[in-house]
């Protein structure tokens, strides 16, 4: 229930907001903010309760079986069914004990027979799905499972669950939701629509992170597009229409490929199932050819979102044109949907491709492919950032650069690399959100973002400068702040990948090539700090700028504090993610040849 | 938790607390809270002194090393990535704690006078607190990862403090330059760290040193050399060695107390400290003897060390030459610092971390005193830094003058000052290094460089002293208004001068609290942690011999007569012994000559032009004033190239990558337009055509609807006949 609440409270609130008359702006804002705070608190509760909290797939399975059996009146049929259930359970136990996690044909057969002979087909089907799902390695860490049949005829279910990978991202989304709504307090243009769209957006993003049914995931994925399209297209900068359409069509083009992959798996797996956990169990049986195309198709969909070179050009346009709060959500969590897709779908569903068993062309396999693009992202993004004159587009390119670490860490396929990648997503969510807010603050005052025209802000706005410096250094990867640990882990993981003992496939040359990125990052960040905050004041008008107000501090300070907290105490989040991510690494590593 | 660990943690944490309070609440406290970080670091000093007296001087070989660890984070099912925060207290730690807290405390005290009335006064003290915390953290940890973390943090503090006057363009540029130059070296450091982790699987000093003797590196000796050189790259940037020295002179944009604390005494010495700590690793491998080298004590064949010695020696001379024609009082001191750091680095390179640490200690004291003294002068001259506008200040600033002179004598290596003793230790080692290598020319270079640098050091320092304190005042207005600084500024000067001149005294046999206290307590045995046990003690005898007197060596020799190190040790011991007296006379003689020469040129022949205009020396002077064009080279080549690449990437991104996307959109629209036309004229045209055809047909067919019955009957008959014929033909076929 908790997951449903966290996901859908924003959507319901959006409708409530729409019902409020447009003139009552205060009511609209407060309703939205309070809802966001409630959701944030619920998400925090999820985090706190994660260990042992909620139900896992097995518990939901048991509960559903009990209720189903109670409904059966005919004693003979009931005995038959009990025997069937016992068979499913036995099969599952055997598989668990023997650690052989292949497709459970026997359980499948029994389950399907049960399902077909009962009028309550949909529910039985869900029992079967759950029994399959239990078998997946990833299932052991997934808690707060919610399962209900949705579209019976295609076996589509409302299947939600959270693990160490998704929960931090959900928490980050709800946190940014609160901060962004508070930061948007000064939105005067069509306030009602703005706040309603923002809340809908949040439902979409949280849904993406929690959905465990591929179809449901796809629906949430598409739901995210529309609100963001309108937020950019209506409240954005001068080229907002261009940026919004580009963002929409680009992402849509990618998700069409994802749809194709999804359907291919649905039909190819032989179980007519969208259940991600079931698919994880089945996918390892897929041929290399099949995985090759599946991986490539999903890669394009997720790569556009991350974004990975050369699919990144929608990002600078969308970021620069979007209103500040939308940029924050874009950079903070929307990009992570792509990264999350790699963790949750690409890697476990195409393990052979992810492990480097399938050559892309010649001896160049998918691991090299991801690592190469990751390195290009890091270095090329940093070079592009260095050349920008527009403050916001510099920050946008810095996102391109930072997301490269996620790809490099994933490609490494070591515990350190994959955890570094996941942590980098979270950390980038904090620091990039902070950077966009910082740009927003100065843009609200100066009404321009030209780096060459700034200068000397530091004397006029000391508190702003202090917070901004913190944010910039977090982004730069200064030890003691969060970014350092994830970048270091990615590098260590990528390098360790070639350690003889591990026998992993990644060449250390990727590390050498990515290292200049560290220096370049420092270069563009410090140069920006110098141009904006230091030196003599370049314009008399800057003398009239007030320092940060309460609204801005409210949005910035929590992020700054978290940057320090996770920098000093990374185990807070690393311990949380450890088990879930190790499982992904093991699943993929198990098929490595 | 043992007391030393507890104290070390407390010493480190107090300034952090000071920073946190100061940055948030400093401006609301009385005196803007300057007393808070000052008292924090004062308490740290007291605790450090306690550790020094009870621990280091408590017994002949100092204190027993103690260690404490705490898990930082764990990763992976197998916990391959297990990272711990490690604190380690041994003699060297305690000595460094004392150096840092002493200089830091005195600089805090000095700043209460020097920075009085400045804007953002409270923030200055907050930054000092943060720096003290980071520097102390760097000293107490025994994990190379945490050393790196604190290493970067001191870099941050350096950045913040150099940029304290950030509204000045020069300061803004200088702090950026400092951070970025360091970032270049730190990238190397980080890479070295990764090699260590991948090969050793741990960041702990202990594990790293153990790996040297258990064969971990046997099949990849190249990686060990690479790791050593990469770690050294970090030291090159942090300790401002050629070619990454360019940031340090610019760093003088920071307030003068900062220059004293960070850019002379402590932070820049962190690089030296690091390579001293890592010495066993750097010395690691003899390419012929394999990993056994570390245990035979045969350090002197390490390629890494030779590179270090050459870089350090070259920097010492290189920077000393640049210091000669400088007129900015702080610039002279800055280049002098670069040069002296070169000495220390070279000392490590020629195999004597002890001498490096010793010089680090003495240099920290007298150089901090010189910087604070220059601050006192600048303060008195109302922020004038050009020595051409000074002169004759000895009368006006007696305390500053005396302390400055004393420290200069120490720096110039005047007999019996600490500077002379520590410098002599380095030169002797360098000489022995040459002897040991069959007098190869390459191995002579470090020694030669440093000997020449010794002359120059004495020369430019006395040029400075004469220019500032002696002769006639050149700016009478400023001279008339000059006055001695208040006590809170002069007390630090006196303390530092006293320790700077006599501090090494306790290293002279039979004087001070412990005979050869430094030598007995900061040797390789300590540096290598648990690696050097009593069983392997003979192993480091070669280096031990470098500072032990002969009898001491013989004791060791007698204990372990059959050890394999014998030949090398004996040979080195002889080389060292032979070198001792000649180098002492050479070094002292060269120093005295430099002093005399400075007096002759600047005092006696003051008004004479001694450089012929347009001559060779004049041309060389131009080169020196342009700092050998190193900065110009950086601007013209790497920096310009980076900006070129940045513009290139941005251009590619805009024109090609995004161009393809936009072209795609245009093509789609063109296709859509064409399809639209085709649809309108073709497909829809067909539909409309069909309709029109039907209408036309109707119009024509209408004519047969005449309304006459006979026409209809006739048509019907004809029609049926036609049908009948067709059917007949079809059936017949």
Short mmCIF file of C-alpha atoms in Angstrom, two decimals, chain A residues 278-553:
data_model
loop_
_atom_site.label_atom_id
_atom_site.label_comp_id
_atom_site.label_asym_id
_atom_site.label_seq_id
_atom_site.Cartn_x
_atom_site.Cartn_y
_atom_site.Cartn_z
CA UNK A 278 9.90 -13.69 -14.60
CA UNK A 279 11.59 -12.34 -17.66
CA UNK A 280 14.88 -12.18 -15.77
CA UNK A 281 14.57 -15.90 -15.16
CA UNK A 282 13.68 -16.64 -18.75
CA UNK A 283 15.99 -14.21 -20.48
CA UNK A 284 19.15 -16.15 -19.83
CA UNK A 285 17.78 -18.76 -22.13
CA UNK A 286 17.61 -16.27 -24.97
CA UNK A 287 19.96 -16.80 -27.84
CA UNK A 288 22.86 -14.43 -28.35
CA UNK A 289 21.23 -13.06 -31.47
CA UNK A 290 18.07 -12.28 -29.58
CA UNK A 291 20.00 -10.63 -26.75
CA UNK A 292 22.07 -8.66 -29.22
CA UNK A 293 19.01 -6.94 -30.64
CA UNK A 294 17.20 -6.65 -27.34
CA UNK A 295 20.18 -5.02 -25.73
CA UNK A 296 20.69 -2.67 -28.62
CA UNK A 297 17.04 -1.67 -28.73
CA UNK A 298 16.80 -1.00 -25.03
CA UNK A 299 20.18 0.69 -25.16
CA UNK A 300 18.87 3.33 -27.53
CA UNK A 301 15.81 3.96 -25.39
CA UNK A 302 17.80 4.32 -22.19
CA UNK A 303 20.79 6.01 -23.81
CA UNK A 304 18.61 8.84 -25.00
CA UNK A 305 17.39 9.38 -21.48
CA UNK A 306 20.77 9.16 -19.72
CA UNK A 307 21.82 10.79 -22.16
CA UNK A 308 24.73 9.05 -23.81
CA UNK A 309 26.74 10.52 -26.65
CA UNK A 310 25.62 10.95 -29.46
CA UNK A 311 22.02 10.98 -28.24
CA UNK A 312 22.55 13.84 -25.82
CA UNK A 313 21.77 16.97 -27.79
CA UNK A 314 18.20 17.25 -26.60
CA UNK A 315 19.56 17.78 -23.12
CA UNK A 316 21.28 21.16 -23.41
CA UNK A 317 18.26 22.55 -25.22
CA UNK A 318 15.72 21.14 -22.80
CA UNK A 319 17.75 22.11 -19.72
CA UNK A 320 18.47 25.60 -20.87
CA UNK A 321 14.92 26.36 -21.94
CA UNK A 322 13.11 24.68 -19.06
CA UNK A 323 12.08 26.71 -16.02
CA UNK A 324 14.51 26.26 -13.11
CA UNK A 325 12.48 23.72 -11.17
CA UNK A 326 11.90 21.63 -14.28
CA UNK A 327 15.62 21.68 -15.04
CA UNK A 328 16.23 20.47 -11.52
CA UNK A 329 13.88 17.53 -11.98
CA UNK A 330 15.26 16.85 -15.45
CA UNK A 331 18.84 16.66 -14.31
CA UNK A 332 18.11 15.40 -10.84
CA UNK A 333 15.92 12.40 -11.53
CA UNK A 334 14.69 12.24 -15.11
CA UNK A 335 18.13 11.32 -16.43
CA UNK A 336 18.33 8.61 -13.80
CA UNK A 337 15.39 6.87 -15.42
CA UNK A 338 17.78 5.97 -18.22
CA UNK A 339 20.49 4.81 -15.86
CA UNK A 340 17.93 2.89 -13.85
CA UNK A 341 16.78 1.19 -17.05
CA UNK A 342 20.27 -0.21 -17.56
CA UNK A 343 20.40 -1.57 -14.03
CA UNK A 344 16.90 -3.02 -13.96
CA UNK A 345 16.32 -4.09 -17.55
CA UNK A 346 19.28 -4.10 -19.90
CA UNK A 347 21.70 -5.89 -17.63
CA UNK A 348 19.58 -8.62 -16.03
CA UNK A 349 17.51 -9.22 -19.17
CA UNK A 350 20.44 -9.51 -21.54
CA UNK A 351 23.15 -10.89 -19.25
CA UNK A 352 25.25 -12.29 -22.05
CA UNK A 353 25.37 -8.94 -23.80
CA UNK A 354 26.15 -7.14 -20.55
CA UNK A 355 28.88 -9.59 -19.65
CA UNK A 356 30.68 -9.03 -22.92
CA UNK A 357 29.96 -12.47 -24.33
CA UNK A 358 28.39 -11.08 -27.47
CA UNK A 359 30.62 -9.24 -29.88
CA UNK A 360 29.12 -6.12 -31.37
CA UNK A 361 31.47 -6.21 -34.28
CA UNK A 362 34.82 -7.95 -34.48
CA UNK A 363 36.19 -8.39 -30.97
CA UNK A 364 34.46 -5.23 -29.80
CA UNK A 365 31.73 -6.31 -27.43
CA UNK A 366 29.01 -4.49 -25.54
CA UNK A 367 31.20 -3.93 -22.50
CA UNK A 368 33.72 -2.04 -24.61
CA UNK A 369 30.86 -0.27 -26.28
CA UNK A 370 29.40 1.05 -23.01
CA UNK A 371 32.80 1.92 -21.58
CA UNK A 372 33.81 3.79 -24.73
CA UNK A 373 30.65 5.82 -24.71
CA UNK A 374 31.05 6.43 -20.99
CA UNK A 375 34.55 7.80 -21.53
CA UNK A 376 33.37 9.93 -24.44
CA UNK A 377 30.61 11.30 -22.26
CA UNK A 378 33.04 12.17 -19.49
CA UNK A 379 35.71 13.84 -21.57
CA UNK A 380 33.69 15.20 -24.46
CA UNK A 381 31.00 16.52 -22.12
CA UNK A 382 33.63 18.27 -20.05
CA UNK A 383 35.22 19.86 -23.11
CA UNK A 384 31.83 21.05 -24.31
CA UNK A 385 31.06 22.46 -20.87
CA UNK A 386 34.35 24.32 -20.91
CA UNK A 387 33.39 26.09 -24.13
CA UNK A 388 29.95 27.25 -23.02
CA UNK A 389 29.18 30.91 -22.50
CA UNK A 390 25.73 30.28 -21.09
CA UNK A 391 25.81 29.39 -17.40
CA UNK A 392 22.93 26.97 -17.67
CA UNK A 393 24.19 25.21 -20.71
CA UNK A 394 27.53 24.74 -18.96
CA UNK A 395 25.71 23.00 -16.13
CA UNK A 396 23.77 20.97 -18.69
CA UNK A 397 26.95 19.72 -20.34
CA UNK A 398 28.40 18.98 -16.94
CA UNK A 399 25.48 16.56 -16.54
CA UNK A 400 26.49 14.84 -19.75
CA UNK A 401 30.00 14.52 -18.39
CA UNK A 402 28.93 13.25 -15.00
CA UNK A 403 26.51 10.68 -16.35
CA UNK A 404 29.43 9.19 -18.27
CA UNK A 405 30.69 7.83 -14.97
CA UNK A 406 27.49 5.83 -14.65
CA UNK A 407 28.16 4.10 -17.95
CA UNK A 408 31.82 3.48 -17.17
CA UNK A 409 30.96 1.99 -13.78
CA UNK A 410 28.27 -0.21 -15.28
CA UNK A 411 30.59 -1.44 -17.98
CA UNK A 412 33.15 -2.38 -15.33
CA UNK A 413 30.77 -4.94 -13.86
CA UNK A 414 32.60 -5.11 -10.59
CA UNK A 415 30.95 -4.46 -7.27
CA UNK A 416 32.82 -1.21 -6.87
CA UNK A 417 32.05 -0.07 -10.41
CA UNK A 418 28.34 -0.85 -10.33
CA UNK A 419 27.86 0.61 -6.87
CA UNK A 420 29.85 3.63 -7.91
CA UNK A 421 27.57 4.02 -10.90
CA UNK A 422 24.42 3.78 -8.80
CA UNK A 423 25.85 6.13 -6.22
CA UNK A 424 26.90 8.52 -8.95
CA UNK A 425 23.30 8.68 -10.14
CA UNK A 426 22.15 9.58 -6.65
CA UNK A 427 24.97 12.05 -6.05
CA UNK A 428 24.51 13.69 -9.39
CA UNK A 429 20.85 14.05 -8.47
CA UNK A 430 21.90 16.13 -5.49
CA UNK A 431 24.70 18.17 -7.01
CA UNK A 432 23.18 18.87 -10.41
CA UNK A 433 19.91 19.87 -8.76
CA UNK A 434 21.90 22.25 -6.65
CA UNK A 435 23.74 23.67 -9.65
CA UNK A 436 20.54 24.35 -11.55
CA UNK A 437 19.04 26.05 -8.53
CA UNK A 438 22.18 28.14 -8.25
CA UNK A 439 21.82 29.20 -11.87
CA UNK A 440 18.13 29.92 -11.27
CA UNK A 441 18.88 32.19 -8.36
CA UNK A 442 21.25 34.38 -10.32
CA UNK A 443 19.08 34.34 -13.44
CA UNK A 444 16.10 35.63 -11.47
CA UNK A 445 18.17 38.63 -10.53
CA UNK A 446 20.33 39.33 -13.56
CA UNK A 447 17.91 38.13 -16.27
CA UNK A 448 20.82 36.82 -18.26
CA UNK A 449 23.11 33.86 -18.00
CA UNK A 450 26.12 35.07 -19.93
CA UNK A 451 29.19 33.97 -18.00
CA UNK A 452 31.33 36.72 -19.47
CA UNK A 453 29.06 39.40 -18.12
CA UNK A 454 29.03 38.19 -14.54
CA UNK A 455 31.75 38.95 -12.05
CA UNK A 456 32.12 40.05 -8.48
CA UNK A 457 28.86 38.55 -7.26
CA UNK A 458 30.77 37.20 -4.27
CA UNK A 459 31.03 40.55 -2.56
CA UNK A 460 27.37 41.34 -3.08
CA UNK A 461 25.82 37.97 -2.24
CA UNK A 462 28.08 36.23 0.32
CA UNK A 463 25.61 33.57 1.48
CA UNK A 464 24.70 32.68 -2.06
CA UNK A 465 28.38 32.44 -2.91
CA UNK A 466 28.99 30.17 0.05
CA UNK A 467 26.22 27.75 -0.88
CA UNK A 468 27.14 27.89 -4.56
CA UNK A 469 30.77 27.11 -3.81
CA UNK A 470 29.68 24.07 -1.84
CA UNK A 471 27.54 22.89 -4.74
CA UNK A 472 30.26 23.46 -7.28
CA UNK A 473 32.84 21.62 -5.25
CA UNK A 474 30.45 18.72 -4.73
CA UNK A 475 30.08 18.54 -8.48
CA UNK A 476 33.83 18.80 -8.95
CA UNK A 477 34.28 15.68 -6.86
CA UNK A 478 36.09 17.16 -3.90
CA UNK A 479 36.81 14.54 -1.26
CA UNK A 480 34.61 15.00 1.75
CA UNK A 481 31.65 15.74 -0.50
CA UNK A 482 29.47 13.14 -2.15
CA UNK A 483 30.70 13.23 -5.74
CA UNK A 484 34.19 12.07 -4.89
CA UNK A 485 33.20 8.70 -3.56
CA UNK A 486 31.11 7.69 -6.53
CA UNK A 487 33.70 8.84 -9.03
CA UNK A 488 36.47 7.13 -7.11
CA UNK A 489 34.45 3.93 -6.91
CA UNK A 490 33.77 4.01 -10.62
CA UNK A 491 37.45 4.45 -11.40
CA UNK A 492 38.51 1.77 -8.94
CA UNK A 493 35.84 -0.56 -10.22
CA UNK A 494 36.76 0.06 -13.82
CA UNK A 495 40.40 -0.51 -13.10
CA UNK A 496 39.82 -3.47 -10.85
CA UNK A 497 37.93 -5.01 -13.69
CA UNK A 498 41.23 -6.01 -15.20
CA UNK A 499 42.66 -7.48 -12.04
CA UNK A 500 43.91 -10.92 -12.81
CA UNK A 501 42.00 -12.53 -10.00
CA UNK A 502 38.73 -11.17 -11.26
CA UNK A 503 39.31 -11.92 -14.91
CA UNK A 504 36.86 -9.26 -15.92
CA UNK A 505 36.75 -7.99 -19.45
CA UNK A 506 37.31 -4.25 -19.21
CA UNK A 507 40.60 -2.85 -20.35
CA UNK A 508 42.24 -0.33 -17.99
CA UNK A 509 42.90 2.00 -20.87
CA UNK A 510 39.38 3.27 -20.39
CA UNK A 511 40.49 4.56 -17.02
CA UNK A 512 43.44 6.43 -18.52
CA UNK A 513 41.20 7.99 -21.09
CA UNK A 514 38.62 9.06 -18.54
CA UNK A 515 41.12 10.55 -16.09
CA UNK A 516 41.60 13.86 -17.93
CA UNK A 517 37.90 14.33 -17.22
CA UNK A 518 38.77 14.99 -13.57
CA UNK A 519 41.09 17.83 -14.47
CA UNK A 520 38.69 19.24 -17.06
CA UNK A 521 35.82 19.16 -14.59
CA UNK A 522 37.87 21.14 -12.11
CA UNK A 523 38.80 23.51 -14.91
CA UNK A 524 35.34 24.42 -16.07
CA UNK A 525 33.95 24.57 -12.55
CA UNK A 526 36.66 26.76 -11.11
CA UNK A 527 36.66 28.96 -14.19
CA UNK A 528 32.93 29.41 -13.72
CA UNK A 529 33.33 30.25 -10.06
CA UNK A 530 35.98 32.76 -11.03
CA UNK A 531 33.89 34.37 -13.75
CA UNK A 532 30.69 34.58 -11.74
CA UNK A 533 31.70 35.24 -8.17
CA UNK A 534 35.21 36.60 -8.21
CA UNK A 535 36.99 39.59 -9.60
CA UNK A 536 35.65 43.13 -9.62
CA UNK A 537 31.94 43.71 -10.13
CA UNK A 538 31.26 43.96 -13.85
CA UNK A 539 27.99 45.85 -13.71
CA UNK A 540 26.57 48.48 -11.41
CA UNK A 541 23.21 46.69 -11.41
CA UNK A 542 24.75 43.81 -9.51
CA UNK A 543 25.04 46.12 -6.51
CA UNK A 544 21.27 46.01 -6.13
CA UNK A 545 21.01 42.23 -5.96
CA UNK A 546 19.62 40.94 -2.69
CA UNK A 547 21.21 37.85 -1.20
CA UNK A 548 19.37 34.53 -1.22
CA UNK A 549 15.90 34.69 0.31
CA UNK A 550 14.15 32.11 2.44
CA UNK A 551 12.55 30.33 -0.52
CA UNK A 552 15.90 29.84 -2.19
CA UNK A 553 17.68 28.76 0.96
#
